[in-house]
Coordinates of C-alpha atoms and ligand atoms in Angstrom, one line a residue:
Chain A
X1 CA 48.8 -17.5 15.6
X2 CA 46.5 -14.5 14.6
X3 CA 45.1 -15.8 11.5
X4 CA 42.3 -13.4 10.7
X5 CA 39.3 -15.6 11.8
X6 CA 41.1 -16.4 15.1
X7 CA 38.9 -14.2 18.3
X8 CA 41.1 -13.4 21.3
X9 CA 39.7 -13.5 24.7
X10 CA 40.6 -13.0 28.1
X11 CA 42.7 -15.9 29.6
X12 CA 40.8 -17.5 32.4
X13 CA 43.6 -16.9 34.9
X14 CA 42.4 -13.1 34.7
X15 CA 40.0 -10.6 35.0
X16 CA 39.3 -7.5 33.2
X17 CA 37.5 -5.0 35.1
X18 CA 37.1 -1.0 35.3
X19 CA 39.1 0.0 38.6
X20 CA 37.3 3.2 40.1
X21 CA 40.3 3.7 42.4
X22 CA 42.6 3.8 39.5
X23 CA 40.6 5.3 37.0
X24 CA 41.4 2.7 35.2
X25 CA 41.0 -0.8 33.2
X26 CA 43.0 -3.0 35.1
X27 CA 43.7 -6.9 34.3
X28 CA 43.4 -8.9 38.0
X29 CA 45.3 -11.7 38.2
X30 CA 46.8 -13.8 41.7
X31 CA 48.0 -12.0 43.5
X32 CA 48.7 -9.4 40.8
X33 CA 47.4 -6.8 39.0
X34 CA 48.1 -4.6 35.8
X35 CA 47.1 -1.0 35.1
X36 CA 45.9 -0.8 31.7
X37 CA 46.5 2.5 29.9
X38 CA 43.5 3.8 28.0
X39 CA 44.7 1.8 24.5
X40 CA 45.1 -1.2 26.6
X41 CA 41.8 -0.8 28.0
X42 CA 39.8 -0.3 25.0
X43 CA 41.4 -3.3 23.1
X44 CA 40.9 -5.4 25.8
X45 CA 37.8 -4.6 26.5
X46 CA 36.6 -6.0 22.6
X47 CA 38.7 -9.2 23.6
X48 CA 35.2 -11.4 24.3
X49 CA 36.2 -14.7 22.1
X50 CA 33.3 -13.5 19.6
X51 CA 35.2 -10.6 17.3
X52 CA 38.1 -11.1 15.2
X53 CA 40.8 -8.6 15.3
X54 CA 40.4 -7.0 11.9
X55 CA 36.6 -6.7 13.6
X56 CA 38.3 -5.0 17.0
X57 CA 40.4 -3.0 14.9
X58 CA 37.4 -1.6 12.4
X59 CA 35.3 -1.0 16.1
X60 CA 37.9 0.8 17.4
X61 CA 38.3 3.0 14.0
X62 CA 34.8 3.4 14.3
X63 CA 34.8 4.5 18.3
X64 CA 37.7 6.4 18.0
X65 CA 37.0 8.4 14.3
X66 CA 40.7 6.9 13.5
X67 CA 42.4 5.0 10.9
X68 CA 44.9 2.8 10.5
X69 CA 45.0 1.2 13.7
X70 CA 45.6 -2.6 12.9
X71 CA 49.2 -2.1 13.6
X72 CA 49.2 -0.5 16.8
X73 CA 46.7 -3.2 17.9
X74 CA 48.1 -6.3 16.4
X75 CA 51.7 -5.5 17.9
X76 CA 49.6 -5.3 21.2
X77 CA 48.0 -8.5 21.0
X78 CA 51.0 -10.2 20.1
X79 CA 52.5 -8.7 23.7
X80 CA 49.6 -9.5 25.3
X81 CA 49.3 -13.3 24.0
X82 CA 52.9 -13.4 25.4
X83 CA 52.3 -12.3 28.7
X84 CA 49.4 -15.0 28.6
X85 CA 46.4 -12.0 29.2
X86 CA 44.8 -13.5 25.8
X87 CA 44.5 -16.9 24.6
X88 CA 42.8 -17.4 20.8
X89 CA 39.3 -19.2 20.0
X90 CA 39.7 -20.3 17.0
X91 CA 36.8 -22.8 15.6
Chain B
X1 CA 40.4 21.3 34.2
X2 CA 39.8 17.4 35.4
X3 CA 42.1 18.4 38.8
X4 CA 39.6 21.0 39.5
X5 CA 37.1 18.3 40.2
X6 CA 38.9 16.8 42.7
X7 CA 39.0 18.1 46.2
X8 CA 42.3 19.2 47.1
X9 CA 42.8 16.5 50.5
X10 CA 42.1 13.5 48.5
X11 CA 44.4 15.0 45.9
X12 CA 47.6 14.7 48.9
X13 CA 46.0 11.1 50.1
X14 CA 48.4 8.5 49.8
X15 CA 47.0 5.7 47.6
X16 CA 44.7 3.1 49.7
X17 CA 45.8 -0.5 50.2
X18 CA 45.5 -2.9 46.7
X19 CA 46.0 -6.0 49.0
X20 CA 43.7 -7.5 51.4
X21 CA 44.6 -10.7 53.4
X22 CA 42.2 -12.4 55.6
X23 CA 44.1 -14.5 58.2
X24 CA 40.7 -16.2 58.9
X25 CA 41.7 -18.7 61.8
X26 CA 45.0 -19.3 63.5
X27 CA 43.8 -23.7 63.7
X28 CA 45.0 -25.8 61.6
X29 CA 45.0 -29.4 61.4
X30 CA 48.6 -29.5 60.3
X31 CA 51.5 -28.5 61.9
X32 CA 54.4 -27.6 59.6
X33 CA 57.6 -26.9 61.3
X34 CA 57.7 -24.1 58.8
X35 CA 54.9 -22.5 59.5
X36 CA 55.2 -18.3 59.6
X37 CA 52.4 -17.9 62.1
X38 CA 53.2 -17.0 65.8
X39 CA 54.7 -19.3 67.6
X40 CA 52.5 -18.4 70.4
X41 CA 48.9 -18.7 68.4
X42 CA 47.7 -20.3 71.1
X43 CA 47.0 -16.9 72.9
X44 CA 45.3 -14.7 70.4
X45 CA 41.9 -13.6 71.1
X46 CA 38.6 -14.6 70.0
X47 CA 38.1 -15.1 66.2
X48 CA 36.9 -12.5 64.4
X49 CA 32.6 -13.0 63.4
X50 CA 31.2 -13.4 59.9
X51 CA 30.0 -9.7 60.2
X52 CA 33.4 -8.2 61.5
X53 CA 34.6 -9.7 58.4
X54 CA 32.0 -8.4 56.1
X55 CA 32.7 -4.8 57.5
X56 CA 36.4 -5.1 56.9
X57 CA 36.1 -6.5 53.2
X58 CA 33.9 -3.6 52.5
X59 CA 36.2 -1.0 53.7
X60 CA 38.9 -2.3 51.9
X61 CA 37.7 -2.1 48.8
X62 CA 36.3 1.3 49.0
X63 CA 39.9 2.3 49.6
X64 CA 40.6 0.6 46.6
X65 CA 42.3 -3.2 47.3
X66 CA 41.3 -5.3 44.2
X67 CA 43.3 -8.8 45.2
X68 CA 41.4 -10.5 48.4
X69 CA 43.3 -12.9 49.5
X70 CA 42.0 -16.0 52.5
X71 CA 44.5 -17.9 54.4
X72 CA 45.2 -19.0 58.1
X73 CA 45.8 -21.0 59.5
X74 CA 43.6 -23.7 57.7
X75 CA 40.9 -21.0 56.3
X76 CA 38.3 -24.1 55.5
X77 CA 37.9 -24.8 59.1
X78 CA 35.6 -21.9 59.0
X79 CA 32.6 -22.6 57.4
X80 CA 31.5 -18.9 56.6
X81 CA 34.6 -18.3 53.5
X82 CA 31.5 -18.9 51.2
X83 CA 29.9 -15.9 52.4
X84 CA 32.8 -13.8 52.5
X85 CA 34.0 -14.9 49.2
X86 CA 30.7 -13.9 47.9
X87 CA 30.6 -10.3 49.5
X88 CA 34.0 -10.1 47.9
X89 CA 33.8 -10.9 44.7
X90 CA 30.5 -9.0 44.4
X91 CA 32.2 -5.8 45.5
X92 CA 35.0 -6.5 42.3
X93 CA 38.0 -8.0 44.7
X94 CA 40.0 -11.1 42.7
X95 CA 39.4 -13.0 45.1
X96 CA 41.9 -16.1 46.2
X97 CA 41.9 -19.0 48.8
X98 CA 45.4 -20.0 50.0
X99 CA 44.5 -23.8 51.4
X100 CA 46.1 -27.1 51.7
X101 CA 43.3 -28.8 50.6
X102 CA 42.4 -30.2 53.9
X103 CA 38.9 -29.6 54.3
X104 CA 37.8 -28.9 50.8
X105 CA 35.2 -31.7 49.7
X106 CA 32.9 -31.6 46.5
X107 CA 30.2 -29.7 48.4
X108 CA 32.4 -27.0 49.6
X109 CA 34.0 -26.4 46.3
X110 CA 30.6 -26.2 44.5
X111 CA 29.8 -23.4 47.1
X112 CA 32.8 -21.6 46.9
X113 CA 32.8 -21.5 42.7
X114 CA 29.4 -20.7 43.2
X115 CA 29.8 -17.9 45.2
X116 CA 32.3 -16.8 42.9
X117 CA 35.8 -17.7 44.1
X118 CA 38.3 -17.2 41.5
X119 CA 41.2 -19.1 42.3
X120 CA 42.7 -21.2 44.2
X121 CA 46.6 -21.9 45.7
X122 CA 47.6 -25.4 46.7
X123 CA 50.0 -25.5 49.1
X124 CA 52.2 -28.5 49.7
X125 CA 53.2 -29.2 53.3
X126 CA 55.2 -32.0 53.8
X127 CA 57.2 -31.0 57.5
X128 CA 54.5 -33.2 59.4
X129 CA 54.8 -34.8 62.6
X130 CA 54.1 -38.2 61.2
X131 CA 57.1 -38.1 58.2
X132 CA 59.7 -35.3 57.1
X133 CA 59.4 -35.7 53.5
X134 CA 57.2 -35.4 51.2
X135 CA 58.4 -39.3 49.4
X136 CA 57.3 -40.8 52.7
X137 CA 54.2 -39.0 53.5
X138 CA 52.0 -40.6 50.5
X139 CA 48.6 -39.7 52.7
X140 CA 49.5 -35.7 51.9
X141 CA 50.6 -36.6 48.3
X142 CA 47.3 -38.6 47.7
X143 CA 45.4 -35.8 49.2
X144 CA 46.6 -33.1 46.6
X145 CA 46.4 -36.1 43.9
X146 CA 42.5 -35.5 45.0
X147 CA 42.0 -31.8 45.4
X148 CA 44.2 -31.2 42.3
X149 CA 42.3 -33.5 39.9
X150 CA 38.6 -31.7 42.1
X151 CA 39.7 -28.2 41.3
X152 CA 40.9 -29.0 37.9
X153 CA 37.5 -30.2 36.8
X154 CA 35.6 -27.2 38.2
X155 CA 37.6 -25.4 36.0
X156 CA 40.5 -23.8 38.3
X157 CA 44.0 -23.5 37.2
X158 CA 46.4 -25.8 39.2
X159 CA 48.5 -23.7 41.2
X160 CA 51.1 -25.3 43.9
X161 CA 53.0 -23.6 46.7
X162 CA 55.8 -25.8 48.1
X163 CA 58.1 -24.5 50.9
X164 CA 61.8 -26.0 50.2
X165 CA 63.7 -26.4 53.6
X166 CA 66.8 -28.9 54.7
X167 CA 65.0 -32.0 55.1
X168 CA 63.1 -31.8 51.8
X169 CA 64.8 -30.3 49.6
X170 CA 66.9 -33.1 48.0
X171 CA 63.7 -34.2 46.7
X172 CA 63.2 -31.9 44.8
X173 CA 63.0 -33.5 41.4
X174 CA 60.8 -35.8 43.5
X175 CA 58.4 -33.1 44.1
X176 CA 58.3 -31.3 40.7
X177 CA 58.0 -35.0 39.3
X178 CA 54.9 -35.2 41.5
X179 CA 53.3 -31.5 40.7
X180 CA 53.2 -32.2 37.0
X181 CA 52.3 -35.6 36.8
X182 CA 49.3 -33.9 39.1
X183 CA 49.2 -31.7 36.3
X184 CA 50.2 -28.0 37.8
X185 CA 50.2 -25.2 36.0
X186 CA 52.2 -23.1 38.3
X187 CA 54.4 -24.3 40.7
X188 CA 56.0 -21.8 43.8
X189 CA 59.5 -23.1 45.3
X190 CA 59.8 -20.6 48.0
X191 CA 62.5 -21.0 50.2
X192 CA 61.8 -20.9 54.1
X193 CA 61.4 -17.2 55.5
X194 CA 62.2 -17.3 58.7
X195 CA 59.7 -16.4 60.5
X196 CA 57.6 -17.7 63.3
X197 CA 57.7 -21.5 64.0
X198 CA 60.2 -21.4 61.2
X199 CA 63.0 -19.5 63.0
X200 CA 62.5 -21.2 65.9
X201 CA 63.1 -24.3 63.6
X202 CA 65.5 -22.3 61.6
X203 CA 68.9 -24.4 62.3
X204 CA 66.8 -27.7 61.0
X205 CA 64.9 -26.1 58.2
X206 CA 67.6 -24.1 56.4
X207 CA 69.5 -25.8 53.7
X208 CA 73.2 -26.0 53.0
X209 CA 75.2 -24.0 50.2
X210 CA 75.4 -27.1 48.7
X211 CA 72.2 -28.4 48.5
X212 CA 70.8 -25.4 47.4
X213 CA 72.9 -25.1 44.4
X214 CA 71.4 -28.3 43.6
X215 CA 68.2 -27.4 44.2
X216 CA 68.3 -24.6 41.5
X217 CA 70.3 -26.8 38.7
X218 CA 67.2 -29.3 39.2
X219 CA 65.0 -26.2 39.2
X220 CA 66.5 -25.3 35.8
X221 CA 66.5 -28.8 34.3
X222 CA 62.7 -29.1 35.2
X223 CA 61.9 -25.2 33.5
X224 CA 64.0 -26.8 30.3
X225 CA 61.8 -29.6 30.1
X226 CA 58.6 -28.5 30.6
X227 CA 58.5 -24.8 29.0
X228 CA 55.1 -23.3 29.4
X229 CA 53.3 -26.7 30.2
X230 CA 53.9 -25.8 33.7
X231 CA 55.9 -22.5 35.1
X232 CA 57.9 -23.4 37.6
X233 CA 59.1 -20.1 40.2
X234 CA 61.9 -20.4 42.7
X235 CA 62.2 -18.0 45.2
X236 CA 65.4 -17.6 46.5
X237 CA 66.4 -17.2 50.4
X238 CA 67.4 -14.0 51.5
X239 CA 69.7 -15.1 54.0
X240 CA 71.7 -17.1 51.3
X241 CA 71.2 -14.1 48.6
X242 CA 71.8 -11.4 51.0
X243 CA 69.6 -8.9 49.1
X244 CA 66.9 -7.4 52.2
X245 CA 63.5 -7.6 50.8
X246 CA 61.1 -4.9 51.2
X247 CA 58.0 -5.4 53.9
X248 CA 56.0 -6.6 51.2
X249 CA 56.3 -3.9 48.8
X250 CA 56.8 -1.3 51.4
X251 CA 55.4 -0.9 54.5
X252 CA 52.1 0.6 54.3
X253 CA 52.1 0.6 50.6
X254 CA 49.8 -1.8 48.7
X255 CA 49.1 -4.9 51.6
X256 CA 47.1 -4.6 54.5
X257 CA 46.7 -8.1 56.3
X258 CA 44.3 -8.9 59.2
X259 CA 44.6 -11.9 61.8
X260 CA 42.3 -13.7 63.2
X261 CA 41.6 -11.8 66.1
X262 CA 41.4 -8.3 64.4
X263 CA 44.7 -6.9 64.2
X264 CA 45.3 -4.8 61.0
X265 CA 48.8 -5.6 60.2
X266 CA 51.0 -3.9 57.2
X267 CA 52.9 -7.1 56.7
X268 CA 51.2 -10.7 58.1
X269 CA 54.2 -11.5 60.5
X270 CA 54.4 -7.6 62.1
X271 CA 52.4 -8.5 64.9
X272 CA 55.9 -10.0 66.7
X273 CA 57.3 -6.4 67.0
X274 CA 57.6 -4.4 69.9
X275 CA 56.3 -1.5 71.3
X276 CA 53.8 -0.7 68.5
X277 CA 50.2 -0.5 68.8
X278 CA 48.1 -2.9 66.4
X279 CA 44.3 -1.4 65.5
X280 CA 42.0 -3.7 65.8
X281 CA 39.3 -4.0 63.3
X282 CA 36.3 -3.5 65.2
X283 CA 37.3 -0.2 66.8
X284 CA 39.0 1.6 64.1
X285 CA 37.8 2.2 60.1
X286 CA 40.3 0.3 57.5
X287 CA 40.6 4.0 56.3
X288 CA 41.9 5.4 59.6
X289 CA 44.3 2.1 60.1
X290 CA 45.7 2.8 56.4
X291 CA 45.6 6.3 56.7
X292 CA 46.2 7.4 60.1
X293 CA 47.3 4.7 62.6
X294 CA 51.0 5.4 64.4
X295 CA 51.6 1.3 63.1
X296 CA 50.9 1.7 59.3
X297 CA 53.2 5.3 59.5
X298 CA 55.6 3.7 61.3
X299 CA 58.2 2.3 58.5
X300 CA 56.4 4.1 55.9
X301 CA 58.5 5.7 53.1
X302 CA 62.3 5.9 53.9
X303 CA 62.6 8.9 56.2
X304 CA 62.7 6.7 59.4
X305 CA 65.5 4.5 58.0
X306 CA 68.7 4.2 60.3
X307 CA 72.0 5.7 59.1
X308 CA 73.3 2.6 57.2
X309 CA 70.6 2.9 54.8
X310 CA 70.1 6.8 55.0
X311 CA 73.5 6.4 53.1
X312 CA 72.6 3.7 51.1
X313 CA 72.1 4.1 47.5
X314 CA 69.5 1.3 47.1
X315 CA 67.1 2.3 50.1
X316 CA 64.2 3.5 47.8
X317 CA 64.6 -0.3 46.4
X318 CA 64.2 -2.2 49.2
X319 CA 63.6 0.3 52.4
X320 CA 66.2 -1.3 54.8
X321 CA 64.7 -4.6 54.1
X322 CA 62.2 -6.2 56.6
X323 CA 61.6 -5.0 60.1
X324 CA 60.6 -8.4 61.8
X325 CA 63.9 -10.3 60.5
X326 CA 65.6 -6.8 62.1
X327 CA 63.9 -7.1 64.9
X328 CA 64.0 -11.0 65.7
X329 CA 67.7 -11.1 64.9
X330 CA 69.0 -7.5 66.5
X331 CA 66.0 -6.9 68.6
X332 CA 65.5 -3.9 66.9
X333 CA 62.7 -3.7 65.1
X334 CA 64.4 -0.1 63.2
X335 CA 67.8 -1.7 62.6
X336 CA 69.3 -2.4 59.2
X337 CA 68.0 -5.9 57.8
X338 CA 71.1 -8.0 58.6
X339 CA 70.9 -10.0 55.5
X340 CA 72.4 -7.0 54.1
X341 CA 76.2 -7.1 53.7
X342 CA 76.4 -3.7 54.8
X343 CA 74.4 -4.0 58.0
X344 CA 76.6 -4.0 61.3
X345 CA 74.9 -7.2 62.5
X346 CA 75.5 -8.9 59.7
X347 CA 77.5 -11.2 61.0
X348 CA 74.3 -12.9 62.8
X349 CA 73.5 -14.0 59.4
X350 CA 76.8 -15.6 58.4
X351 CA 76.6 -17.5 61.9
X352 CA 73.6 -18.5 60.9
X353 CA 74.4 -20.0 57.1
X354 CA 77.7 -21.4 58.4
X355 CA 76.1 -23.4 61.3
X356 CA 74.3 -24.4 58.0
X357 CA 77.4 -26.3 56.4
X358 CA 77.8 -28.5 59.6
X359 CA 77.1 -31.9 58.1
X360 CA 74.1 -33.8 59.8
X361 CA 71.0 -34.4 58.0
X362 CA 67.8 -34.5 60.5
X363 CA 68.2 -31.8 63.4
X364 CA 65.0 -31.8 65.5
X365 CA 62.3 -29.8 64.6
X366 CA 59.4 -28.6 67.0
X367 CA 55.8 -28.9 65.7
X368 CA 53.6 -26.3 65.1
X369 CA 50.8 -27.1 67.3
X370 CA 48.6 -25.8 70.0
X371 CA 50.5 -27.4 72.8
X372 CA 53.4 -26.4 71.9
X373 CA 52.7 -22.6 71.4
X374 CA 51.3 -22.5 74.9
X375 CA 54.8 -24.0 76.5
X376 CA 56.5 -21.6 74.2
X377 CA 54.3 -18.7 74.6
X378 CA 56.3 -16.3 72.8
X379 CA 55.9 -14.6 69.4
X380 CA 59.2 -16.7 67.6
Ligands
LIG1 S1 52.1 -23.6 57.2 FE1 51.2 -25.5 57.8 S2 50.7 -25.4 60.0 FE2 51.0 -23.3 59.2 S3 49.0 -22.6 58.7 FE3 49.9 -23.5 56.8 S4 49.2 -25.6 56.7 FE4 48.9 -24.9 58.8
LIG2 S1 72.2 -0.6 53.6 FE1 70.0 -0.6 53.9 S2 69.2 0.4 52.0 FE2 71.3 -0.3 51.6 S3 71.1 -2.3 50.6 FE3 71.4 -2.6 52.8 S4 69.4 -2.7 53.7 FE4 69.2 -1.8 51.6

């Protein structure tokens, strides 16, 4: 599923916004929503269909002055994908 | 150091509400025997204006609600939801129209996606006057067919709410037949609450051990079949399950619902108990209502519960259960849920599911319609 060339984006049954009553990224969904904690939020957030997660992974290196993130962030794609948040472009 | 930017009242507020539901209109121009409303509709007030609405969407989400949820009643009969799907959706609300269908042409979808509507929930009556069942009533089945197919191609997921009761509920491979081949993503079986019209139509609406043992072997059969292609959610009754359910998630806690009229209710069906004053919308601030009002502190938290539950282990899970199915069933509107085993009234309920097992198929049901909520005039 996440070949490297494959660009996750936010599945069209939700929405990813910045909550200012939960100080938060939250995803909305029907009748639903999830708090995101900050890790969440800031992998979600490069989830726009266009970057492919070794490109999230080197941005968040980058934002966060870190390194060797790819696993944290690939095990949380992989939960997100099966909680449906994400859904892959892939041509 | 971050605490010290926050003043130390809002640091003791209780969290706002998360939930916003607009009960837009009490009419309708279908008249399930299931229907949760009041029985006695027919008496509210005047309908709240565009601008009452407005004003109460805006102070809900500066509290904080994120979901906004439009139902009725029929909501389309109005023809303002455009704007206040707009205002909503602008402010950051998910915003969600609960319909069945009736009402919604090509025109009035285009609006509503334009003005930024982002989902839609089908629901599928079938407890008409003119036919029981859903397998008869091929109007109501064409008419989804339509507004499925309508909201699929502007690019909405399919999402179907069916209420199961007695008289359609052996169709149900029927009806999950019918919501994929109309090509569903989600599909809701909830089980009657008994509420409103419903419990006054509650010895012809609720099923039999039996059939609902069926029900759910179909249930799983279906889930087997289709997997993913289209999540299928059965919501089991209370009364048969005996586990109380919370007010929706706690009274007071994350849902704040609003009927037609103006009443700000902590649950959508409240408005049936006694002795409690309801705020009405134009005179009070959604913050003072959440906040402040006796009704939205009433069966907040657990502290108020009655022995049974003060006792109870699992009161922090479901707070006593819900206080209008105390109330309609004890007349106590603080009493133990009888659902629960442990409730001294709950008795009531095994009445109830045993009148249940008494064979007969079709027991009549009274129509949810204006004339008959004047004749009835009373809340269930
Ligand atoms: S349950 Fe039926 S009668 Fe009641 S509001 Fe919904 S569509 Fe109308
Ligand atoms: S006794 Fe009260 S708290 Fe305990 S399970 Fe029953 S309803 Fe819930």
């Amino acid at each position: 599923m996440t070949e490297n060339t494959a660009r996750p984006a936010i599945h069209r049954l939700f929405r990813f916004q910045w909550e200012p009553a939960q100080q938060a990224h939250v995803l909305l969904y029907p009748e639903g929503m999830v708090k995101l904690n900050q890790s969440a939020g800031e992998i979600l957030k490069r989830c726009d269909g266009a970057r492919t997660v070794p490109e999230i992974v080197a941005d968040l290196e980058t934002a966060f002055n870190a390194s060797g993130l790819a696993p944290e962030v690939e095990a949380f794609l992989e939960m997100a994908d099966a909680q449906n948040w994400i859904t892959w472009n892939t041509d | 150091m971050d605490t010290l930017l926050v003043p130390p009242d809002a640091m003791q507020r209780r969290p706002g509400p998360l939930w916003l539901l607009a009960e837009v209109t009490y009419r309708c121009p279908l008249h399930c025997a299931f229907c949760y409303n009041p029985v006695d509709f027919a008496q509210a007030g005047p309908e709240l204006s565009t601008d009452d609405w407005l004003k109460v969407i805006r102070e809900a989400r500066a509290l904080g609600a994120a979901q906004f949820g439009i139902s009725g009643g029929e909501p389309l009969v109005r023809d303002d939801i455009e704007i206040l799907v707009r205002e909503a959706r602008q402010l950051g609300f998910y915003t969600n129209l609960i319909t069945s269908g009736v009402g919604l042409t090509e025109a009035r979808l285009a609006a509503l996606k334009d003005a930024g509507l982002d989902h839609i929930q089908l629901s599928f009556q079938d407890a008409t006057r003119e036919a029981n069942d859903l397998i008869t009533n091929t109007r109501t089945f064409d008419l989804k067919r339509k507004v499925a197919a309508m909201t699929k191609a502007a690019g909405y997921p399919t999402v179907i709410n069916c209420v199961l009761h007695r008289t359609n509920i052996d169709h149900l491979d029927r009806i999950i037949e019918m919501a994929a081949e109309i090509g569903a993503e989600y599909l809701e079986l909830a089980n009657t609450q008994y509420h409103g019209w419903a419990f006054l139509n509650r010895q012809a609406l609720m099923p039999s051990a039996a059939q609902l043992a069926e029900a759910e072997a179909v249930t799983e059969r279906w889930k087997a079949r289709l997997g993913k292609k289209m999540r299928i959610l059965f919501v089991t009754p209370d009364y048969q399950t005996k586990k109380p359910k919370k007010c929706m998630n706690g009274w007071g806690e994350v849902f704040l619902s609003v009927t037609p009229d103006g009443l700000a209710l902590p649950c959508h069906t409240a408005r049936m108990l006694p002795g409690l004053e309801f705020p009405d919308v134009r005179d009070h601030s959604i913050d003072w209502i959440w906040h402040e009002s006796p009704l939205f502190n009433r069966f907040r938290g657990t502290a108020w519960l009655p022995a049974t539950c003060q006792s109870c282990e699992d009161k922090d899970k479901d707070h006593g259960g819900c206080r209008c199915q105390a109330f309609m069933l004890t007349g106590d509107p603080g009493a133990t849920d009888p659902v629960c085993p442990k409730s001294p009234d709950h008795a009531l309920i095994d009445a109830a599911l045993a009148e249940a097992e008494k064979p007969g198929g079709a027991r009549p049901l009274v129509f949810r319609d204006p004339k008959n909520s004047t004749r009835l005039g009373r809340a269930f």
